[in-house]
Every structure is written in structure tokens, then in C-alpha cells.
Coordinates of C-alpha atoms in Angstrom, one line a residue:
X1 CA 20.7 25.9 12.4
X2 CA 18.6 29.0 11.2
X3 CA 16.1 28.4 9.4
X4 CA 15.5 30.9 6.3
X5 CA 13.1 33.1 5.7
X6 CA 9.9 31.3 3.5
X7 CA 6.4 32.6 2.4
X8 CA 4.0 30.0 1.9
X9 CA 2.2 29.1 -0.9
X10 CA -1.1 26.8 -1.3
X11 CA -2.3 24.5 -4.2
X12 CA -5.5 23.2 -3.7
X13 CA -6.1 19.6 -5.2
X14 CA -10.0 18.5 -6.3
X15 CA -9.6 15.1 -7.8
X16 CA -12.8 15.7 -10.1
X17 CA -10.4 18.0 -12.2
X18 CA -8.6 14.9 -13.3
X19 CA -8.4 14.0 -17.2
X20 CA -10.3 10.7 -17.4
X21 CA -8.8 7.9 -18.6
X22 CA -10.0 4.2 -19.5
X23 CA -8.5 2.8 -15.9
X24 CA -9.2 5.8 -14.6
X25 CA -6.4 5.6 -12.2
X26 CA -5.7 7.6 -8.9
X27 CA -2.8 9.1 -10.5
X28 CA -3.0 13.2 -10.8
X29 CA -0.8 14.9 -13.1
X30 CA -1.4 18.8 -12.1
X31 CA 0.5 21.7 -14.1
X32 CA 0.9 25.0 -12.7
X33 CA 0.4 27.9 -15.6
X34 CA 2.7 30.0 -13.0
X35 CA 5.6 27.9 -11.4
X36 CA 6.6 28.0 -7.8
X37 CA 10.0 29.6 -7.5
X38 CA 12.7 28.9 -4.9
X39 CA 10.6 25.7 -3.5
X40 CA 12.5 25.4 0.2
X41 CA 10.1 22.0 1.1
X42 CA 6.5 21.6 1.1
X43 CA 4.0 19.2 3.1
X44 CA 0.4 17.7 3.0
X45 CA -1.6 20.4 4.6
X46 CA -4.9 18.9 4.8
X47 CA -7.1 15.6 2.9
X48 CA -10.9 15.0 2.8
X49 CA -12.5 11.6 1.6
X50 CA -15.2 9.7 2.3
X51 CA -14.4 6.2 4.2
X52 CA -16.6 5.0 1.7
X53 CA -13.5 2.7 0.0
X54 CA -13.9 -0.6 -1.9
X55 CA -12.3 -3.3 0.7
X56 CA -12.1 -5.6 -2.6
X57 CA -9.9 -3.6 -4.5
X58 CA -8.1 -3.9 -8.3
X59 CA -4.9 -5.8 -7.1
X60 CA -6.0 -6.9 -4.4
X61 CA -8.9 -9.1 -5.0
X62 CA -6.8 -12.6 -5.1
X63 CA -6.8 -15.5 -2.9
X64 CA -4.3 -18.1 -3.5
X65 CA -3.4 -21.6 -2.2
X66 CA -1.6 -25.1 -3.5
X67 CA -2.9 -28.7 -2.8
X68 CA -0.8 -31.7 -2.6
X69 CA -2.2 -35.2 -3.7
X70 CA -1.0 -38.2 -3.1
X71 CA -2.8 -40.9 -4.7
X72 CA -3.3 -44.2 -2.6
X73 CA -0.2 -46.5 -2.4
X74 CA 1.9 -43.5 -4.0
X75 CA 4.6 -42.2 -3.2
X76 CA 6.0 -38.1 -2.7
X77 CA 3.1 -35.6 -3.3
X78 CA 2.1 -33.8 -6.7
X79 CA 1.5 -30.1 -6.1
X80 CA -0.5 -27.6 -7.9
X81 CA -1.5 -23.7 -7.0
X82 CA -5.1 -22.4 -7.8
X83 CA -6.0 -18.8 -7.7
X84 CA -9.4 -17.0 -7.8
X85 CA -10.1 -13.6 -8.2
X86 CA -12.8 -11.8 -6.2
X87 CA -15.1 -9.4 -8.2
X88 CA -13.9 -5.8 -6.4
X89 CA -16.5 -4.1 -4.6
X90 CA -17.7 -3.5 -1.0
X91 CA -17.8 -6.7 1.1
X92 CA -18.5 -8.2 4.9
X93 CA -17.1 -10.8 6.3
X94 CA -19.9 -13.3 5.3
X95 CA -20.7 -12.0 1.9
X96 CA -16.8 -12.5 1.4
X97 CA -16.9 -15.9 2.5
X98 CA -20.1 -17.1 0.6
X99 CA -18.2 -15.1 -2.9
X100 CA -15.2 -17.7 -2.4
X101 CA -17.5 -20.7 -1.8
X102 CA -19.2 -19.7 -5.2
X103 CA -15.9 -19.2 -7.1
X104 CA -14.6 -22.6 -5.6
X105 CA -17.4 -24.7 -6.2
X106 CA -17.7 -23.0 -10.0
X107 CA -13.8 -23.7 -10.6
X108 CA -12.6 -25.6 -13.7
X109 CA -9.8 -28.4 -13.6
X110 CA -9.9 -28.2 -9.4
X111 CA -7.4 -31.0 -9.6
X112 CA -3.8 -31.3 -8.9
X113 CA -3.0 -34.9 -11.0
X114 CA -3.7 -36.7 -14.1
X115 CA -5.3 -39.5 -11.8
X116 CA -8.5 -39.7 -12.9
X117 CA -9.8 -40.5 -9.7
X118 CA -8.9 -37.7 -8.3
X119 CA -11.6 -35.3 -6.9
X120 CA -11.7 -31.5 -6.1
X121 CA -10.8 -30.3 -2.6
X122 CA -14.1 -29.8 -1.1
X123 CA -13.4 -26.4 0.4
X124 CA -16.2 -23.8 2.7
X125 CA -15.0 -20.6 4.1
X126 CA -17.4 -19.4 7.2
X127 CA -17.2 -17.0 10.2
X128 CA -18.4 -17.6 13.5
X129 CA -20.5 -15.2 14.7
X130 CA -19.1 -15.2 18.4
X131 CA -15.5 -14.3 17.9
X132 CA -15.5 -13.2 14.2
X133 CA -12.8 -15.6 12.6
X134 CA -12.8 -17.5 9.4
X135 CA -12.5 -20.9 9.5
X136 CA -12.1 -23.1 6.3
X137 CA -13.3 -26.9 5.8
X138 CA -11.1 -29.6 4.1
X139 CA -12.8 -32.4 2.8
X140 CA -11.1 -34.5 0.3
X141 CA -12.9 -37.9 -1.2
X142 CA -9.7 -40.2 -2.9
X143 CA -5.9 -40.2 -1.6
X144 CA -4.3 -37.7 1.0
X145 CA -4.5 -34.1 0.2
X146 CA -2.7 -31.6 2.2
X147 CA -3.7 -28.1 1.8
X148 CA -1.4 -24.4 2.7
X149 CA -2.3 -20.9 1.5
X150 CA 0.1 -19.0 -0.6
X151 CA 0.3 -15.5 0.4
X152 CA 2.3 -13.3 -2.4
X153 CA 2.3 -9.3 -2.0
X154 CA -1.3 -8.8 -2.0
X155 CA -3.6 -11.4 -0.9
X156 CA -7.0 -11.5 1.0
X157 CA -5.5 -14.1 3.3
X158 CA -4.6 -11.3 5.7
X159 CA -8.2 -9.7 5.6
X160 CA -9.6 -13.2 7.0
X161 CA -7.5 -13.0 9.5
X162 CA -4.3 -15.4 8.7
X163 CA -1.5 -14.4 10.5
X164 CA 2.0 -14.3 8.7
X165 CA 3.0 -18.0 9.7
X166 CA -0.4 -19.4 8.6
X167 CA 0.6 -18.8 5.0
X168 CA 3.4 -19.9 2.7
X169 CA 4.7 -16.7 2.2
X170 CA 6.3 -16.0 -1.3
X171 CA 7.9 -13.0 -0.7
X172 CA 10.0 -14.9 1.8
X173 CA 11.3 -18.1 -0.4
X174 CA 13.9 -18.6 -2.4
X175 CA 12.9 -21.4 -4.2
X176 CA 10.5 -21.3 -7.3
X177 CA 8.2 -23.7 -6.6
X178 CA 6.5 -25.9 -3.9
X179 CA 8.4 -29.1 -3.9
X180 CA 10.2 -29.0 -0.7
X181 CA 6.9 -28.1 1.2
X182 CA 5.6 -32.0 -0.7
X183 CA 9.0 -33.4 0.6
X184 CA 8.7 -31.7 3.7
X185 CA 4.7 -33.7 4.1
X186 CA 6.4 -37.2 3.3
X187 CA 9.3 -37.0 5.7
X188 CA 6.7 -36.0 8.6
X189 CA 5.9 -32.7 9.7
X190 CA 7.3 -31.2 13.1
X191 CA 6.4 -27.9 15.3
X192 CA 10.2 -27.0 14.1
X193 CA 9.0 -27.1 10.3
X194 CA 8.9 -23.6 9.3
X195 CA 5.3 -24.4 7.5
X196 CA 4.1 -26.1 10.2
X197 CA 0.9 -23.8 11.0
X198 CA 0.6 -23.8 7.1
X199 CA 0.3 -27.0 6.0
X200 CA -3.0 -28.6 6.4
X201 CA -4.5 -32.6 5.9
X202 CA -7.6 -32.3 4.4
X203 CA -10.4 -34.4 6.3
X204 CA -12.2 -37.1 4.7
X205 CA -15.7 -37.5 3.0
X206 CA -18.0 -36.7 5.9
X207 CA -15.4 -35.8 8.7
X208 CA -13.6 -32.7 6.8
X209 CA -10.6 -31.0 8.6
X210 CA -11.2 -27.1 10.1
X211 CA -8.2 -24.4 10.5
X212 CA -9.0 -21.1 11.3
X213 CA -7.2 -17.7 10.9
X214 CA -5.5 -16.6 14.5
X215 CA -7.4 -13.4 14.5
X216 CA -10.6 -11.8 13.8
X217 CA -11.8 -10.7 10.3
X218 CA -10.8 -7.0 9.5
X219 CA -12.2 -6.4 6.0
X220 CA -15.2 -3.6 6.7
X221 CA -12.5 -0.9 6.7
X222 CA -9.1 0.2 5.4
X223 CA -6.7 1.2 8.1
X224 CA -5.7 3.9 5.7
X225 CA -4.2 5.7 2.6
X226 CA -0.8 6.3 1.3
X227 CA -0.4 9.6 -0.6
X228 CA 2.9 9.6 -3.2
X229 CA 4.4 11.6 -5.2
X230 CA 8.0 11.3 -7.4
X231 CA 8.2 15.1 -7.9
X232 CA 7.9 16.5 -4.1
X233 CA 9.7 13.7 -2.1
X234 CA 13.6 13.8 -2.4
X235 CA 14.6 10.4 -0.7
X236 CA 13.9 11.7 3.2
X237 CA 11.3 9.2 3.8
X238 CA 12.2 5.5 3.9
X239 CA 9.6 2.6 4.2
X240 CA 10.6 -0.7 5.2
X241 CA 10.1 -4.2 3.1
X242 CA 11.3 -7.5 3.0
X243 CA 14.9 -8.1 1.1
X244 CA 14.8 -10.8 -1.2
X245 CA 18.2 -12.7 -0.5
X246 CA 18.4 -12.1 3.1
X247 CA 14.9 -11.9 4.4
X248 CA 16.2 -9.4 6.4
X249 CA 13.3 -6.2 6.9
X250 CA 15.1 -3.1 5.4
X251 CA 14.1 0.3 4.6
X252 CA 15.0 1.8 1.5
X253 CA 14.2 5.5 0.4
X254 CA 10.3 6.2 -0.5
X255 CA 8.4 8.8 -2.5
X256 CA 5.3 8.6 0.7
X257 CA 4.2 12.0 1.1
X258 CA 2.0 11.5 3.9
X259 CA 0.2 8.1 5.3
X260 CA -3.7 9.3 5.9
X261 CA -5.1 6.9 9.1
X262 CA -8.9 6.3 9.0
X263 CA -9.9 6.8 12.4
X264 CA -13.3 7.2 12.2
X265 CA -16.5 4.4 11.4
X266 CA -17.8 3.4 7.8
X267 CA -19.6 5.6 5.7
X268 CA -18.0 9.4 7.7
X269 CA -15.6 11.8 6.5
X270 CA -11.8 11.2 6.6
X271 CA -10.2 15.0 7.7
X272 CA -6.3 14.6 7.8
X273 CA -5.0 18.0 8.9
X274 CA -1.3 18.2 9.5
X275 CA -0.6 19.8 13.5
X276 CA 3.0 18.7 12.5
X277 CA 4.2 18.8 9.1
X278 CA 5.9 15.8 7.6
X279 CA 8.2 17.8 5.3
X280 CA 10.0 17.1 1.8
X281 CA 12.7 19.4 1.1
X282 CA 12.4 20.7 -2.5
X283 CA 16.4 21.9 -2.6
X284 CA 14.9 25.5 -4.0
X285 CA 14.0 24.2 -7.1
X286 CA 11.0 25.3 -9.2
X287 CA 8.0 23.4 -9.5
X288 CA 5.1 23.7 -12.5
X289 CA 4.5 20.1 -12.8
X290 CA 3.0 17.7 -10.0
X291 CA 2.1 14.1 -9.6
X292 CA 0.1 12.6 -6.6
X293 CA -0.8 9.3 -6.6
X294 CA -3.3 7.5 -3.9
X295 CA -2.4 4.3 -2.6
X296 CA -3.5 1.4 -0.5
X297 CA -2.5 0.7 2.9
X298 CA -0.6 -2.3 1.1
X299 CA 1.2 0.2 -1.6
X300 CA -1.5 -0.9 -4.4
X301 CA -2.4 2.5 -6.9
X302 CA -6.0 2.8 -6.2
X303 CA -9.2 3.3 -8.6
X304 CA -11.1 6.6 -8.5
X305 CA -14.2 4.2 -9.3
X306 CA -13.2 1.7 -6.3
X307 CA -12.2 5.0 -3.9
X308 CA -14.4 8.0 -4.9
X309 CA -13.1 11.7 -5.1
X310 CA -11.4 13.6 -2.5
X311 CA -9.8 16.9 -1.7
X312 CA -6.2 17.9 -0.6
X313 CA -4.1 21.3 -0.3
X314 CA -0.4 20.8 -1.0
X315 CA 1.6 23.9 0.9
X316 CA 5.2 24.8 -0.4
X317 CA 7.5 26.9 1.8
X318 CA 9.7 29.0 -1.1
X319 CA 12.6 31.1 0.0
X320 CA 12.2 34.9 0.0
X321 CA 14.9 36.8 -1.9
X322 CA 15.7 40.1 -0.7
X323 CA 13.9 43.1 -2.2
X324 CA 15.8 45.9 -2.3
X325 CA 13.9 49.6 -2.9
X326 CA 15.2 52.1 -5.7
X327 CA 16.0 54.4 -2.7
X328 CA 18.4 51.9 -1.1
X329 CA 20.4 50.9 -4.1
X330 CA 21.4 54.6 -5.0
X331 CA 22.1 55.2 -0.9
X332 CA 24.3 51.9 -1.7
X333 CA 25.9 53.3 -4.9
X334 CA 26.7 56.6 -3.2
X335 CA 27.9 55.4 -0.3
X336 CA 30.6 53.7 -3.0
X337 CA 31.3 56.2 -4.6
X338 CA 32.1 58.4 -2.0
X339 CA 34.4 56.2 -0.3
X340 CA 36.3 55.4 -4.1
X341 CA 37.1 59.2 -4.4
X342 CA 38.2 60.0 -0.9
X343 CA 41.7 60.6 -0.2
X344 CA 43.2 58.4 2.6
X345 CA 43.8 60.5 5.8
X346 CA 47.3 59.5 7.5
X347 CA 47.7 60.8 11.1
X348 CA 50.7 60.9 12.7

């Protein structure tokens, strides 16, 4: 297929132009005084920010996770899910850790019963040193408490380094609510369980239980940023997710402009310059209003207070209509006429 014939045209994008707003969102809205005519497709030509990036982040600053109590000589297990939010801001490993112990320890109504006996899950997050994981201690004073994290889309479970099956995941159940998991802990649980790696006995009063994530912490730096935009995609990107009813990973149509990998250590420059164009075909329309949002690895709209400023050129490929000279049209008209008022020569 031939392509046809384009001229290129730039827009240069400084995200301290932006109209501030009270959430000050990274959500652009950019109207050209002189539309772009005939837009064939355009693509992200090049992106500058610092990796300078909150790793606690608006929307994703949650860590979630249900106990189940069973007080002594019960029978079946109470459930309950707490949640605390982690203030955003710039974080290691260890200064994420001793941030939960605070919140846990600080919690309110850390209790999954009426039972007045009850006491709170005595919970501590730590790293070791040697091979970087997190590893959380269980100690629980009165019954049998069994302990699972709950993962839903965002979470900072993944960040410690909790794998997948470690965590009841959310996005991947059916059911509303935890019961199964309590009837699941009465009946016995099995390797063949599918929360088997998730569910957790807390220890006892001087002999707590310890799980850790499977893998090292990652937290000190985003793998990367998603740039989006409604007006200049057209459905020819797809990202994958997970399909509620089936479970099944599918890939539905996307408005990703370009995904922008951090390669390079804390505290440098981020320089995304395209070598091969990820294009998004326009279908020659015209184009005076843009919107570019910056995302999260995860898909979360980011803060420009929680991400800083950066700096992107957008280039649109428009099609060139033929120019035709004064000169040539009346060449073209007399050529017309000439040929309308000349008699038809027959030769036998």
C-alpha cells in the first residue's frame, strides 16, 4: 500500500502552561488558535521528566487485608477487612515499613468481633537487609486469628513484594464478600486451596507467625509512565485486563498513546525519543482541541504535585492536497477547450 504524501507538523507541550486547578491533576486540555487540517496520524515524538516521582501516589497509597477470629470453643470464623491509607510522598523500603507499623498500631476498632476479649492483630512489617524482602509478624493474644491480604486494583501489596497468589485478589472473585475463605479455614486448608499461600495463622503471644513476600521490595522507582489521550488514539492500541465473569486476560481497545520506560537511576532525567513511531491514525480529521493525560504504570491519573512538570512534542502527519499554479489551470482549461471545438477527423 502507498503511503500518501504528509508534511509534518509539531506541537510542543510544557506542562507549566497548564490552568491550575484545586487537584491539580495531570490532565492537559491544549487548544490550538490555528487547527491542524487533514490530520493522517500523529505520534509521541519525544518526553522529558525528571525520575523524581512520588512512589506513594494518590490512589495508590492503600494496603488492605481481612482477619478471621474464631473465639475459643467457637465455631466457623467472623471476618472483617481493615484498610489504611499511606500519607503519599517519597518512600524506601524501611521508611514504608515503619509508616504501616505506625498506622497499625494507631488504628481504631482493630477488631473483627463483638467479643470483648478479643485483641488486635499484633502486626510489624520489616525488610531484611540481606535479600530485601518484607516480611510481616502475626501475633494474636485470645482465640485463632488467621490473616490474608486483599489486593483490589491498586494496592501496595505488590510494591513489598507479594506475588499474585500471596493475595486474595478482588479483581478475580465473584463473590462479595469473604465467607468462603472462613469456611475454607474450618474445613482444613490444602496446597490445592486456591488461597493457600494467602491465608495465614497468626502466631501466639510471644511466638508470632512470619510470611514473607516471594520477591524483593521494588518501591524506590516506577518502572514507568503511561501517556493517554481520547482525542488522538482511534481504538488501534489494545491493553489487556482481567474480565470479570470469566477471569479470562483480554485486551480491549485503549486510548495509550505511548508507555514511557524509566531506564535510568533515581533523581536523572527520563528522555523518551521515538526511533520508531507508535502511530494513531487521525482518519484526516482536523484537530484544535487536545487532551493528554499522564498515568501510572498501574493506569492511576497522576498529580503534578506528586510527579513534577515535564515536556513533550506531539507530531501530526497531515495529508498534502495538491497545489495547483494559475499557469497550470488555464494550460488545463485550454487544453478543454480546444478539444470541445475541434471537429472529429474520420479517415478512411
Amino acid at each position: 500500500m502507498t503511503e500518501p504524501k504528509t508534511r509534518t507538523q509539531y506541537v510542543h507541550v510544557n506542562s507549566k502552561h497548564r490552568l491550575e486547578t484545586a487537584e491539580n491533576l495531570a490532565n492537559l486540555k491544549i487548544h490550538l488558535q490555528q487547527p491542524i487540517k487533514n490530520c493522517y496520524r500523529c505520534f509521541l515524538k519525544s518526553f522529558t521528566i525528571a525520575n523524581h516521582l512520588y512512589n506513594i501516589r494518590s490512589g495508590e497509597n492503600t494496603l488492605t487485608w481481612a482477619e478471621f477470629f474464631q473465639a475459643p470453643g467457637g465455631s466457623g470464623y467472623a471476618h472483617k477487612d481493615f484498610t489504611i491509607t499511606i500519607p503519599t510522598g517519597y518512600y524506601t523500603t524501611d521508611d514504608l515499613c515503619s509508616e504501616i507499623n505506625t498506622q497499625i498500631q494507631t488504628m481504631s476498632g482493630h477488631t473483627v468481633s463483638s467479643d470483648l476479649n478479643e485483641t488486635p492483630l499484633n502486626m510489624s512489617f520489616t525488610q531484611n537487609s540481606s535479600t530485601y524482602r518484607v516480611f510481616v509478624s502475626l501475633e494474636n493474644g485470645y482465640g485463632t486469628k488467621y490473616f490474608a491480604p486483599i489486593n483490589r486494583r491498586n494496592s501496595i501489596w505488590r510494591m513489598l513484594g507479594f506475588v499474585d497468589r500471596q493475595v486474595v485478589n478482588l479483581l478475580k472473585r465473584k463473590a462479595d464478600d469473604l465467607n468462603d475463605i472462613g469456611v475454607a479455614i474450618t474445613d482444613g486448608l490444602t496446597n490445592a486451596y486456591a488461597y493457600f499461600f494467602a491465608v495465614h495463622q497468626a502466631g501466639t503471644t510471644g511466638s508470632p507467625a512470619t510470611l514473607g513476600g516471594f520477591l524483593p521490595s521494588t518501591i524506590e522507582s516506577p518502572s514507568g509512565l503511561f501517556l493517554t489521550s481520547d482525542r488522538l488514539t482511534s481504538g488501534g492500541t489494545y491493553e489487556t485486563r482481567t474480565d470479570p465473569q470469566s477471569f479470562a486476560v483480554m485486551a480491549t481497545p485503549s486510548n495509550v498513546v505511548e508507555f514511557i520506560q524509566f531506564d535510568v537511576s533515581r533523581f536523572s532525567w527520563v528522555h523518551y525519543d521515538a526511533n520508531q513511531p507508535h502511530y494513531h491514525y487521525i482518519n484526516d480529521q482536523n484537530i484544535q482541541d487536545i487532551d493528554l493525560q499522564l498515568r501510572s504504570e498501574l493506569g492511576t491519573l497522576l498529580n503534578h504535585d506528586e510527579c513534577g512538570d515535564y515536556n513533550l512534542v506531539i507530531a501530526f502527519e497531515t495529508l498534502v492536497e495538491p497545489v495547483y499554479s494559475k499557469e497550470f489551470l488555464q494550460a488545463q482549461a485550454n487544453e478543454a477547450y480546444t478539444m470541445a471545438h475541434t471537429p472529429e477527423r474520420i479517415i478512411l
